[in-house]
Backbone as numpy.savetxt, mean C-alpha at the origin, in Angstrom:
# Nx Ny Nz CAx CAy CAz Cx Cy Cz
21.39 15.52 -17.04 20.56 16.72 -17.04 21.42 17.96 -17.04
20.99 18.96 -17.80 21.78 20.17 -17.83 21.31 21.10 -16.74
22.02 22.20 -16.61 21.68 23.16 -15.56 22.56 22.94 -14.35
23.11 24.04 -13.81 23.99 23.93 -12.66 23.17 23.71 -11.41
23.59 22.78 -10.57 22.86 22.53 -9.35 22.99 23.67 -8.38
21.96 23.90 -7.65 21.96 24.97 -6.66 21.92 24.35 -5.28
22.29 25.15 -4.27 22.28 24.69 -2.89 20.84 24.48 -2.44
20.55 23.27 -1.93 19.22 22.97 -1.47 19.04 23.46 -0.04
17.82 23.71 0.35 17.51 24.19 1.68 17.73 23.07 2.68
18.42 23.39 3.77 18.65 22.40 4.82 17.47 22.41 5.77
16.87 21.24 5.95 15.72 21.09 6.83 16.09 20.23 8.02
15.64 20.62 9.20 15.85 19.80 10.39 14.48 19.41 10.95
14.49 18.77 12.13 13.24 18.27 12.71 12.32 19.40 13.16
12.88 20.59 13.36 12.02 21.73 13.68 11.12 22.07 12.49
11.69 22.03 11.29 10.87 22.27 10.09 9.80 21.20 9.92
10.17 19.95 10.22 9.17 18.88 10.14 8.06 19.11 11.16
8.44 19.55 12.34 7.41 19.84 13.35 6.48 20.96 12.92
7.03 21.97 12.27 6.18 23.05 11.76 5.24 22.53 10.68
5.76 21.65 9.81 4.88 21.05 8.80 3.81 20.17 9.43
4.14 19.52 10.55 3.18 18.65 11.24 2.00 19.46 11.80
2.21 20.76 11.97 1.11 21.60 12.48 -0.07 21.60 11.51
0.18 21.40 10.22 -0.93 21.31 9.27 -1.79 20.08 9.55
-1.14 18.97 9.93 -1.88 17.76 10.29 -2.70 18.01 11.55
-2.11 18.69 12.53 -2.85 19.01 13.75 -4.06 19.89 13.44
-3.90 20.81 12.51 -5.02 21.65 12.12 -6.13 20.83 11.48
-5.76 19.88 10.60 -6.76 19.01 9.99 -7.45 18.14 11.03
-6.67 17.62 11.99 -7.27 16.80 13.05 -8.23 17.63 13.90
-7.87 18.88 14.16 -8.77 19.75 14.92 -10.06 20.01 14.16
-9.95 20.23 12.85 -11.16 20.41 12.04 -12.01 19.14 12.05
-11.36 17.98 11.96 -12.11 16.72 11.99 -12.85 16.55 13.30
-12.20 16.92 14.40 -12.85 16.78 15.71 -14.02 17.75 15.85
-13.82 18.99 15.42 -14.88 19.99 15.55 -16.07 19.68 14.66
-15.82 19.11 13.48 -16.90 18.77 12.55 -17.41 17.36 12.75
-16.81 16.62 13.71 -17.23 15.24 14.03 -17.15 14.33 12.79
-16.02 14.44 12.08 -15.82 13.60 10.89 -15.33 12.20 11.25
-14.70 12.08 12.39 -14.24 10.76 12.83 -12.96 10.28 12.18
-12.18 11.17 11.57 -10.93 10.76 10.91 -9.71 11.40 11.57
-9.90 12.06 12.68 -8.79 12.74 13.32 -7.71 11.79 13.80
-8.10 10.71 14.49 -7.11 9.75 14.98 -6.42 9.03 13.83
-7.18 8.69 12.79 -6.57 8.04 11.63 -5.57 8.96 10.94
-5.90 10.23 10.89 -5.01 11.21 10.27 -3.71 11.33 11.06
-3.82 11.41 12.38 -2.62 11.53 13.21 -1.77 10.27 13.14
-2.40 9.10 13.21 -1.63 7.85 13.14 -0.95 7.70 11.78
-1.64 8.09 10.71 -1.03 8.01 9.38 0.15 8.98 9.26
0.03 10.16 9.86 1.12 11.12 9.80 2.33 10.63 10.59
2.08 10.06 11.77 3.19 9.51 12.56 3.85 8.36 11.82
3.03 7.51 11.21 3.58 6.40 10.43 4.41 6.93 9.26
3.96 7.99 8.63 4.71 8.60 7.53 6.08 9.08 8.00
6.12 9.74 9.16 7.39 10.25 9.69 8.35 9.10 9.99
7.86 8.07 10.66 8.71 6.95 11.04 9.23 6.22 9.81
8.33 5.95 8.85 8.73 5.21 7.66 9.75 5.98 6.84
9.52 7.27 6.64 10.46 8.05 5.83 11.81 8.20 6.53
11.79 8.31 7.85 13.05 8.41 8.58 13.86 7.12 8.45
13.19 5.97 8.57 13.88 4.68 8.42 14.38 4.49 6.99
13.55 4.85 6.01 13.95 4.72 4.62 15.16 5.60 4.33
15.19 6.79 4.89 16.33 7.68 4.67 17.61 7.07 5.21
17.54 6.44 6.39 18.73 5.81 6.95 19.23 4.66 6.08
18.29 3.82 5.62 18.68 2.66 4.81 19.23 3.11 3.45
18.52 4.04 2.80 18.96 4.47 1.47 20.30 5.19 1.52
20.57 5.90 2.60 21.86 6.57 2.72 23.00 5.56 2.70
22.81 4.43 3.41 23.83 3.38 3.40 23.96 2.75 2.02
22.82 2.53 1.35 22.86 1.92 0.02 23.54 2.84 -0.98
23.24 4.13 -0.89 23.87 5.09 -1.81 25.37 5.13 -1.59
25.80 5.01 -0.35 27.23 5.07 -0.06 27.96 3.82 -0.56
27.33 2.65 -0.43 27.99 1.43 -0.89 28.04 1.34 -2.41
27.01 1.84 -3.10 26.94 1.81 -4.58 27.12 0.39 -5.10
26.39 -0.54 -4.46 26.49 -1.96 -4.80 25.24 -2.39 -5.54
25.36 -3.01 -6.72 24.16 -3.43 -7.47 23.33 -4.46 -6.73
23.97 -5.34 -5.94 23.20 -6.33 -5.19 22.36 -5.67 -4.11
22.92 -4.64 -3.48 22.13 -3.90 -2.48 20.96 -3.18 -3.14
21.19 -2.62 -4.32 20.11 -1.96 -5.05 19.02 -2.96 -5.42
19.42 -4.15 -5.90 18.45 -5.18 -6.22 17.68 -5.65 -5.00
18.37 -5.74 -3.86 17.69 -6.14 -2.64 16.65 -5.12 -2.21
16.98 -3.83 -2.33 16.01 -2.79 -1.98 14.82 -2.82 -2.93
15.07 -3.07 -4.22 13.97 -3.16 -5.18 13.03 -4.31 -4.85
13.61 -5.47 -4.51 12.76 -6.62 -4.12 12.03 -6.33 -2.82
12.68 -5.65 -1.88 12.02 -5.31 -0.62 10.85 -4.37 -0.84
11.01 -3.41 -1.73 9.91 -2.49 -2.04 8.72 -3.25 -2.63
9.00 -4.20 -3.52 7.92 -5.00 -4.09 7.25 -5.88 -3.03
8.05 -6.42 -2.12 7.49 -7.24 -1.05 6.60 -6.41 -0.14
7.07 -5.23 0.25 6.25 -4.37 1.10 5.00 -3.89 0.37
5.12 -3.64 -0.93 3.94 -3.27 -1.70 2.93 -4.39 -1.77
3.42 -5.63 -1.87 2.51 -6.77 -1.87 1.79 -6.90 -0.54
2.52 -6.73 0.55 1.90 -6.78 1.88 0.84 -5.70 2.02
1.16 -4.50 1.55 0.18 -3.41 1.62 -1.07 -3.72 0.82
-0.89 -4.28 -0.37 -2.04 -4.57 -1.23 -2.90 -5.70 -0.68
-2.26 -6.74 -0.17 -3.00 -7.92 0.26 -3.56 -7.75 1.67
-2.75 -7.23 2.58 -3.14 -7.18 3.99 -3.99 -5.95 4.28
-3.62 -4.80 3.78 -4.27 -3.55 4.19 -5.36 -3.08 3.23
-5.18 -3.31 1.94 -6.06 -2.69 0.96 -7.19 -3.59 0.48
-7.04 -4.89 0.58 -8.02 -5.80 -0.01 -9.02 -6.26 1.04
-10.31 -6.07 0.75 -11.36 -6.56 1.64 -11.69 -8.02 1.37
-11.48 -8.47 0.16 -11.66 -9.88 -0.20 -10.34 -10.41 -0.72
-10.06 -11.67 -0.38 -8.84 -12.31 -0.82 -9.15 -13.70 -1.34
-8.22 -14.28 -2.06 -8.40 -15.63 -2.58 -7.15 -16.45 -2.27
-7.24 -17.73 -2.48 -6.12 -18.63 -2.19 -4.89 -18.25 -3.00
-3.76 -18.19 -2.33 -2.46 -17.88 -2.96 -2.45 -16.45 -3.54
-3.20 -15.56 -2.95 -3.23 -14.19 -3.46 -1.89 -13.49 -3.26
-1.23 -13.75 -2.14 0.04 -13.08 -1.87 1.07 -13.39 -2.95
1.23 -14.68 -3.28 2.21 -15.05 -4.29 1.82 -14.51 -5.67
0.53 -14.46 -5.97 0.09 -13.94 -7.27 0.39 -12.45 -7.39
0.09 -11.70 -6.36 0.34 -10.26 -6.40 1.83 -9.97 -6.43
2.62 -10.71 -5.65 4.07 -10.52 -5.67 4.64 -10.83 -7.05
4.16 -11.89 -7.67 4.61 -12.23 -9.02 4.26 -11.12 -10.01
3.04 -10.60 -9.92 2.63 -9.53 -10.82 3.45 -8.27 -10.64
3.77 -7.93 -9.39 4.55 -6.72 -9.14 5.99 -6.88 -9.62
6.60 -8.01 -9.31 8.00 -8.21 -9.70 8.17 -8.22 -11.22
7.25 -8.88 -11.92 7.38 -9.00 -13.37 6.77 -7.81 -14.12
6.46 -6.76 -13.40 6.06 -5.51 -14.05 7.02 -4.37 -13.69
7.29 -4.18 -12.41 8.14 -3.06 -12.00 9.60 -3.27 -12.39
10.11 -4.49 -12.24 11.54 -4.71 -12.51 11.86 -4.59 -14.00
11.16 -5.30 -14.90 11.49 -5.12 -16.34 11.25 -3.70 -16.84
10.14 -3.09 -16.44 9.85 -1.74 -16.92 10.90 -0.76 -16.41
11.31 -0.90 -15.16 12.31 0.02 -14.62 13.67 -0.16 -15.31
14.06 -1.39 -15.55 15.37 -1.62 -16.20 15.37 -1.06 -17.63
14.35 -1.41 -18.40 14.29 -0.94 -19.79 14.15 0.59 -19.84
13.27 1.13 -18.98 13.05 2.58 -19.01 14.26 3.38 -18.61
14.94 2.94 -17.54 16.11 3.70 -17.07 17.28 3.56 -18.04
17.48 2.35 -18.55 18.65 2.13 -19.41 18.49 2.80 -20.77
17.31 2.72 -21.37 17.15 3.19 -22.73 16.40 4.52 -22.81
15.24 4.63 -22.16 14.48 5.88 -22.26 15.17 7.02 -21.53
15.78 6.73 -20.37 16.46 7.77 -19.61 17.96 7.82 -19.89
18.47 6.83 -20.63 19.87 6.80 -21.08 20.84 6.88 -19.90
20.57 6.07 -18.87 21.45 6.01 -17.70 22.20 4.68 -17.74
23.52 4.74 -17.68 24.36 3.55 -17.72 25.42 3.66 -16.62
25.45 2.71 -15.69 24.58 1.54 -15.57 23.20 1.91 -15.04
22.23 1.07 -15.35 20.85 1.39 -14.98 20.62 1.30 -13.48
21.48 0.57 -12.75 21.23 0.32 -11.33 21.80 1.40 -10.42
22.14 2.55 -10.94 22.62 3.61 -10.06 21.59 3.88 -8.97
21.95 3.80 -7.70 20.96 3.87 -6.62 20.15 5.17 -6.63
20.81 6.29 -6.97 20.11 7.58 -6.92 18.96 7.65 -7.91
19.04 6.91 -9.01 17.97 6.92 -10.00 17.06 5.69 -9.89
17.66 4.53 -9.71 16.87 3.30 -9.82 15.89 3.13 -8.65
16.36 3.31 -7.42 15.50 3.05 -6.26 14.29 3.99 -6.21
14.45 5.31 -6.38 13.24 6.16 -6.37 12.25 5.81 -7.47
12.75 5.45 -8.65 11.83 5.13 -9.75 11.09 3.82 -9.48
11.78 2.82 -8.95 11.09 1.58 -8.58 10.04 1.85 -7.52
10.35 2.72 -6.57 9.36 3.07 -5.56 8.11 3.71 -6.15
8.30 4.59 -7.13 7.14 5.21 -7.78 6.35 4.18 -8.59
7.05 3.28 -9.25 6.35 2.24 -10.00 5.55 1.34 -9.07
6.11 1.00 -7.93 5.39 0.17 -6.96 4.14 0.88 -6.45
4.26 2.18 -6.19 3.10 2.92 -5.71 1.95 2.92 -6.69
2.25 3.16 -7.98 1.19 3.13 -8.98 0.66 1.74 -9.23
1.55 0.74 -9.15 1.14 -0.63 -9.40 0.19 -1.15 -8.33
0.43 -0.78 -7.07 -0.43 -1.22 -5.98 -1.87 -0.80 -6.23
-2.06 0.45 -6.63 -3.42 0.96 -6.87 -4.11 0.17 -7.97
-3.41 -0.08 -9.07 -4.01 -0.83 -10.16 -4.36 -2.25 -9.78
-3.48 -2.91 -9.05 -3.75 -4.29 -8.62 -4.95 -4.35 -7.70
-5.00 -3.46 -6.73 -6.10 -3.49 -5.76 -7.44 -3.25 -6.45
-7.49 -2.30 -7.37 -8.74 -2.00 -8.06 -9.19 -3.18 -8.92
-8.27 -3.73 -9.70 -8.65 -4.82 -10.61 -9.04 -6.08 -9.85
-8.25 -6.48 -8.86 -8.56 -7.69 -8.11 -9.84 -7.53 -7.30
-10.03 -6.38 -6.69 -11.25 -6.15 -5.91 -12.49 -6.23 -6.79
-12.42 -5.69 -7.98 -13.57 -5.75 -8.89 -13.85 -7.20 -9.32
-12.80 -7.94 -9.64 -12.99 -9.33 -10.07 -13.61 -10.15 -8.94
-13.11 -10.02 -7.74 -13.64 -10.79 -6.62 -15.07 -10.39 -6.28
-15.37 -9.11 -6.42 -16.74 -8.68 -6.16 -17.70 -9.27 -7.19
-17.29 -9.27 -8.45 -18.16 -9.82 -9.49 -18.33 -11.33 -9.35
-17.27 -12.01 -8.99 -17.34 -13.47 -8.88 -18.09 -13.88 -7.62
-17.89 -13.15 -6.54 -18.48 -13.56 -5.26 -19.90 -13.03 -5.07
-20.14 -11.79 -5.46 -21.45 -11.16 -5.20 -22.36 -11.16 -6.42
-21.80 -11.01 -7.63 -22.62 -10.90 -8.85 -22.19 -11.94 -9.87
-22.30 -13.20 -9.48 -21.77 -14.25 -10.35 -22.79 -14.84 -11.31
-24.02 -14.31 -11.33 -25.07 -14.90 -12.17 -24.70 -14.85 -13.65
-24.14 -13.71 -14.10 -23.81 -13.57 -15.52 -22.73 -14.55 -15.94
-21.70 -14.69 -15.12 -20.62 -15.62 -15.44 -21.14 -17.05 -15.45
-21.99 -17.39 -14.49 -22.57 -18.74 -14.45 -23.43 -19.02 -15.68
-24.12 -18.00 -16.19 -24.94 -18.18 -17.38 -24.06 -18.47 -18.59
-22.96 -17.74 -18.73 -22.03 -18.01 -19.83 -21.48 -19.43 -19.74
-21.10 -19.84 -18.54 -20.56 -21.19 -18.37 -21.61 -22.25 -18.66
-22.87 -21.97 -18.28 -23.94 -22.95 -18.52 -24.21 -23.14 -20.00
-23.95 -22.10 -20.81 -24.17 -22.21 -22.25 -22.94 -22.72 -22.99
-21.95 -23.21 -22.26 -20.82 -23.86 -22.90 -19.59 -23.00 -23.11
-19.58 -21.80 -22.59 -18.40 -20.94 -22.75 -17.27 -21.44 -21.85
-16.05 -21.26 -22.31 -14.90 -21.59 -21.47 -14.77 -20.54 -20.37
-13.92 -20.83 -19.42 -13.80 -19.89 -18.30 -13.22 -18.55 -18.75
-12.34 -18.57 -19.74 -11.78 -17.31 -20.22 -12.81 -16.53 -21.04
-13.64 -17.21 -21.80 -14.70 -16.52 -22.53 -15.75 -15.95 -21.58
-16.10 -16.71 -20.54 -17.10 -16.24 -19.59 -16.60 -15.08 -18.75
-15.31 -15.06 -18.45 -14.74 -14.03 -17.57 -14.18 -12.84 -18.34
-14.21 -12.89 -19.67 -13.64 -11.79 -20.45 -14.29 -10.45 -20.17
-15.64 -10.34 -20.07 -16.22 -9.03 -19.73 -15.79 -8.52 -18.36
-15.70 -9.44 -17.39 -15.26 -9.04 -16.05 -13.81 -8.54 -16.09
-12.95 -9.24 -16.81 -11.55 -8.84 -16.90 -11.41 -7.48 -17.59
-12.18 -7.26 -18.65 -12.10 -5.98 -19.36 -12.53 -4.83 -18.45
-13.64 -5.02 -17.74 -14.11 -3.96 -16.84 -13.11 -3.71 -15.72
-12.51 -4.78 -15.19 -11.53 -4.62 -14.11 -10.30 -3.85 -14.59
-9.79 -4.19 -15.76 -8.62 -3.50 -16.28 -8.94 -2.05 -16.64
-10.14 -1.82 -17.12 -10.55 -0.45 -17.43 -10.57 0.41 -16.17
-11.10 -0.14 -15.09 -11.12 0.59 -13.82 -9.71 0.80 -13.28
-8.85 -0.21 -13.43 -7.50 -0.10 -12.89 -6.67 0.95 -13.60
-6.89 1.12 -14.90 -6.08 2.06 -15.68 -6.67 3.46 -15.72
-7.92 3.63 -15.28 -8.55 4.95 -15.33 -7.80 6.00 -14.52
-7.37 5.73 -13.26 -6.63 6.77 -12.52 -5.35 7.22 -13.20
-4.62 6.28 -13.80 -3.39 6.66 -14.50 -3.69 7.51 -15.73
-4.74 7.15 -16.45 -5.12 7.94 -17.63 -5.54 9.35 -17.22
-6.32 9.44 -16.15 -6.74 10.76 -15.67 -5.55 11.59 -15.20
-4.60 10.94 -14.56 -3.43 11.66 -14.08 -2.61 12.21 -15.24
-2.42 11.40 -16.28 -1.68 11.89 -17.44 -2.43 13.00 -18.17
-3.76 12.99 -18.08 -4.55 14.00 -18.79 -4.40 15.38 -18.17
-4.23 15.44 -16.83 -4.20 16.74 -16.16 -2.79 17.16 -15.77
-1.81 16.29 -15.97 -0.46 16.60 -15.51 0.12 17.75 -16.34
0.80 18.64 -15.65 1.44 19.78 -16.30 0.56 21.00 -16.42
-0.72 20.82 -16.78 -1.61 21.96 -16.94 -2.28 22.32 -15.62
-2.86 21.29 -14.98 -3.56 21.52 -13.72 -2.66 21.22 -12.53
-1.87 20.16 -12.62 -1.02 19.74 -11.51 0.41 19.59 -11.99
1.36 20.05 -11.16 2.78 19.84 -11.42 3.22 18.68 -10.53
3.65 17.57 -11.10 3.95 16.37 -10.30 5.17 16.54 -9.42
5.25 15.66 -8.42 6.32 15.77 -7.45 7.70 15.51 -8.01
7.82 14.55 -8.95 9.13 14.25 -9.51 9.69 15.43 -10.29
8.84 16.09 -11.04 9.28 17.27 -11.78 9.66 18.39 -10.83
8.87 18.57 -9.79 9.19 19.60 -8.79 10.52 19.30 -8.11
10.74 18.03 -7.75 12.01 17.67 -7.11 13.20 17.88 -8.02
13.04 17.57 -9.32 14.15 17.78 -10.25 14.47 19.26 -10.40
13.42 20.09 -10.43 13.65 21.54 -10.54 14.35 22.07 -9.28
13.86 21.62 -8.11 14.49 22.05 -6.86 15.92 21.54 -6.75
16.21 20.40 -7.40 17.56 19.86 -7.37 18.52 20.55 -8.32
18.04 21.48 -9.13 18.93 22.25 -9.99 18.83 21.95 -11.46
17.95 21.02 -11.88 17.81 20.71 -13.30 17.01 21.80 -14.00
17.20 21.89 -15.31 16.42 22.84 -16.08 14.97 22.36 -16.15
14.08 23.30 -16.41 12.66 22.97 -16.46 12.37 22.02 -17.62
13.05 22.20 -18.74 12.83 21.33 -19.88 13.25 19.89 -19.57
14.40 19.73 -18.95 14.86 18.39 -18.59 13.94 17.75 -17.54
13.48 18.56 -16.59 12.57 18.03 -15.57 11.25 17.58 -16.19
10.76 18.35 -17.16 9.50 17.97 -17.83 9.67 16.68 -18.62
10.78 16.51 -19.33 11.01 15.29 -20.10 11.18 14.09 -19.18
11.86 14.30 -18.06 12.00 13.23 -17.09 10.65 12.78 -16.56
9.77 13.73 -16.27 8.44 13.39 -15.77 7.63 12.66 -16.83
7.77 13.04 -18.08 7.07 12.32 -19.15 7.47 10.85 -19.18
8.78 10.59 -19.15 9.26 9.22 -19.21 8.75 8.43 -18.01
8.80 9.03 -16.84 8.37 8.33 -15.62 6.88 8.03 -15.66
6.07 8.96 -16.13 4.63 8.71 -16.23 4.33 7.58 -17.19
5.05 7.52 -18.30 4.86 6.43 -19.26 5.27 5.09 -18.64
6.33 5.10 -17.85 6.76 3.89 -17.17 5.73 3.44 -16.13
5.18 4.37 -15.39 4.15 4.03 -14.40 2.93 3.45 -15.08
2.54 4.04 -16.21 1.39 3.53 -16.95 1.63 2.10 -17.44
2.82 1.84 -17.99 3.13 0.50 -18.49 3.19 -0.51 -17.35
3.83 -0.13 -16.25 3.93 -1.05 -15.12 2.57 -1.36 -14.52
1.72 -0.34 -14.37 0.39 -0.56 -13.82 -0.43 -1.47 -14.73
-0.37 -1.24 -16.02 -1.13 -2.07 -16.96 -0.64 -3.52 -16.93
0.67 -3.72 -16.94 1.21 -5.08 -16.96 0.87 -5.82 -15.67
1.03 -5.16 -14.52 0.73 -5.81 -13.25 -0.76 -6.11 -13.12
-1.61 -5.21 -13.58 -3.06 -5.44 -13.49 -3.48 -6.61 -14.37
-2.89 -6.72 -15.57 -3.22 -7.84 -16.46 -2.80 -9.17 -15.84
-1.58 -9.21 -15.30 -1.07 -10.45 -14.73 -1.92 -10.89 -13.54
-2.18 -9.98 -12.61 -2.94 -10.36 -11.41 -4.40 -10.67 -11.74
-4.97 -9.99 -12.72 -6.36 -10.30 -13.10 -6.46 -11.71 -13.68
-5.52 -12.07 -14.55 -5.52 -13.42 -15.13 -5.32 -14.47 -14.04
-4.38 -14.24 -13.14 -4.13 -15.20 -12.06 -5.33 -15.31 -11.12
-6.00 -14.19 -10.87 -7.18 -14.22 -10.01 -8.30 -15.04 -10.64
-8.56 -14.80 -11.92 -9.61 -15.56 -12.60 -9.25 -17.03 -12.70
-7.98 -17.36 -12.83 -7.58 -18.76 -12.90 -7.82 -19.48 -11.57
-7.84 -18.73 -10.47 -8.08 -19.35 -9.17 -9.57 -19.47 -8.88
-10.34 -18.39 -9.12 -11.76 -18.40 -8.74 -12.63 -19.12 -9.76
-12.11 -19.42 -10.95 -12.80 -20.27 -11.93 -11.82 -21.38 -12.27
-12.13 -22.60 -11.85 -11.15 -23.67 -11.96 -11.04 -24.20 -13.39
-10.17 -25.20 -13.58 -9.90 -25.75 -14.91 -11.08 -26.51 -15.49
-12.06 -26.86 -14.66 -13.27 -27.54 -15.14 -14.42 -26.57 -15.39
-14.10 -25.30 -15.51 -15.06 -24.24 -15.82 -16.16 -24.15 -14.77
-15.76 -24.18 -13.52 -16.69 -24.03 -12.41 -16.29 -22.83 -11.58
-17.28 -22.03 -11.18 -17.01 -20.95 -10.26 -16.67 -21.52 -8.89
-15.68 -20.92 -8.24 -15.25 -21.39 -6.93 -15.29 -20.25 -5.92
-16.48 -19.81 -5.52 -16.55 -18.76 -4.48 -16.02 -19.22 -3.15
-15.90 -20.55 -2.96 -15.33 -21.04 -1.71 -13.85 -20.70 -1.58
-13.20 -20.33 -2.69 -11.80 -19.94 -2.64 -11.62 -18.46 -2.32
-12.70 -17.74 -2.14 -12.67 -16.32 -1.81 -12.92 -16.16 -0.32
-12.06 -15.43 0.35 -12.16 -15.20 1.79 -12.59 -13.76 2.02
-13.75 -13.59 2.65 -14.28 -12.25 2.92 -13.99 -11.80 4.34
-13.33 -12.63 5.12 -13.00 -12.25 6.49 -11.81 -11.28 6.50
-11.56 -10.72 7.69 -10.37 -9.90 7.84 -9.14 -10.76 7.63
-8.05 -10.12 7.26 -6.81 -10.85 7.06 -6.37 -11.47 8.39
-5.75 -12.65 8.35 -5.30 -13.27 9.60 -4.43 -12.38 10.47
-3.70 -11.46 9.87 -2.88 -10.55 10.68 -3.77 -9.70 11.58
-4.85 -9.18 11.02 -5.74 -8.33 11.83 -6.57 -9.16 12.79
-6.93 -10.39 12.40 -7.64 -11.25 13.34 -6.76 -11.59 14.53
-5.48 -11.85 14.27 -4.55 -12.12 15.37 -4.36 -10.89 16.24
-4.28 -9.72 15.61 -4.15 -8.49 16.40 -5.36 -8.27 17.28
-6.56 -8.45 16.74 -7.77 -8.27 17.54 -7.84 -9.28 18.68
-7.39 -10.53 18.41 -7.40 -11.54 19.47 -6.43 -11.16 20.58
-5.25 -10.69 20.22 -4.28 -10.28 21.24 -4.81 -9.10 22.06
-5.45 -8.15 21.39 -5.99 -6.99 22.11 -7.10 -7.44 23.07
-7.99 -8.33 22.59 -9.07 -8.81 23.46 -8.52 -9.57 24.66
-7.47 -10.39 24.43 -6.87 -11.11 25.54 -6.22 -10.16 26.54
-5.56 -9.11 26.02 -4.95 -8.14 26.93 -6.00 -7.39 27.73
-7.10 -7.02 27.09 -8.18 -6.33 27.80 -8.79 -7.23 28.87
-9.01 -8.50 28.53 -9.55 -9.44 29.51 -8.59 -9.63 30.68
-7.30 -9.68 30.40 -6.33 -9.80 31.48 -6.35 -8.61 32.41
-6.46 -7.40 31.83 -6.54 -6.20 32.66 -7.81 -6.22 33.51
-8.93 -6.64 32.91 -10.18 -6.70 33.66 -10.09 -7.69 34.82
-9.51 -8.87 34.56 -9.36 -9.85 35.63 -8.47 -9.33 36.74
-7.40 -8.61 36.36 -6.51 -8.05 37.38 -7.24 -7.01 38.23
-8.03 -6.16 37.59 -8.78 -5.13 38.32 -9.80 -5.78 39.24
-10.50 -6.81 38.75 -11.49 -7.48 39.59 -10.85 -8.17 40.78
-9.70 -8.79 40.56 -9.02 -9.44 41.69 -8.53 -8.43 42.71
-8.03 -7.29 42.22 -7.60 -6.24 43.16 -8.77 -5.71 43.97
-9.91 -5.52 43.32 -11.10 -5.06 44.04 -11.57 -6.09 45.05
-11.50 -7.37 44.68 -11.90 -8.43 45.61 -11.00 -8.47 46.82
-9.69 -8.30 46.61 -8.78 -8.28 47.74 -9.05 -7.08 48.64
-9.38 -5.95 48.02 -9.67 -4.76 48.82 -10.91 -4.94 49.68
-11.97 -5.54 49.08 -13.19 -5.76 49.85 -12.96 -6.78 50.97
-12.16 -7.81 50.69 -11.88 -8.83 51.70 -11.11 -8.23 52.87
-10.12 -7.38 52.58 -9.36 -6.74 53.65 -10.25 -5.81 54.46
-11.19 -5.12 53.75 -12.12 -4.24 54.48 -13.03 -5.02 55.39
-13.51 -6.18 54.94 -14.36 -7.00 55.79 -13.60 -7.54 56.99
-12.36 -7.98 56.78 -11.55 -8.47 57.89 -11.29 -7.37 58.91
-11.07 -6.16 58.40 -10.83 -5.04 59.32 -12.06 -4.72 60.15
-13.24 -4.76 59.55 -14.46 -4.47 60.30 -14.75 -5.55 61.33
-14.46 -6.82 61.00 -14.64 -7.91 61.97 -13.72 -7.73 63.16
-12.46 -7.38 62.90 -11.51 -7.16 63.99 -11.94 -5.99 64.87
-12.47 -4.95 64.25 -12.92 -3.79 65.03 -14.09 -4.17 65.92
-15.05 -4.94 65.36 -16.20 -5.36 66.17 -15.76 -6.25 67.33
-14.75 -7.10 67.10 -14.29 -7.96 68.17 -13.67 -7.17 69.30
-12.85 -6.16 68.94 -12.23 -5.34 69.97 -13.24 -4.52 70.74
-14.24 -3.97 70.03 -15.27 -3.17 70.71 -16.16 -4.06 71.56
-16.41 -5.27 71.09 -17.25 -6.17 71.89 -16.53 -6.67 73.13
């Protein structure tokens, strides 16, 4: 990129605290308007601070080592964390082997697209330079998660809640891919709509963060705009590829090889992680209650013994 770099503003935790005041203002508005999102907003903001601080520490070490294996490990870790976010936190319905399917879809979309895009479209050699590769993989993972969640959620909803149309196609002799083709098309259309809308308004209505960061880092506006174009095209390709892969794998699970719908393979319960968390919390609450009750019982027993002793002495 051309353009001489300029000195960036040094920020410390005081500046972060001042920025956190905006979150406190939003939480105060939520409380006053009884929106019920104040605690969620504060917890999400605290989580954001902790996560970014940890990521900064890890990435600083990776940047200093400049090791391709470390860069590859961080890329795989980002995909793994993205899979956990999509399966555990974002999906209300899940199916058998969903974790491995989503991880496969993310790895075989973000990694090839990032390598080809950075090496050829961005003309960076070697492509694994940590300063360029890791942030771009992170952006690809972020866009891919949204597409996967939208497409898989739509497919599971149609198969589990509105399966009459698919069953009719199967009853008339259609194969599972022919019967599920309308569902897959609608799911992919929904998954790609946010990316299409984002590309439609970018630059005119909204200036994206990557372009803003490049400008603040000292690049020329023209170079920053071209960089953002390439990255948006990469995000679009990665989201489309991951959505197609996960949609096909989802349909292959919920409609078996004998062309039968299998809603029994769809789990509508909370994820086992949250069920285990709720069980641990309930056990802890019950333990506290038992402790309080036992303490109260001991107090009443000591009071009764004291009153009996007093009556004996007075008598």
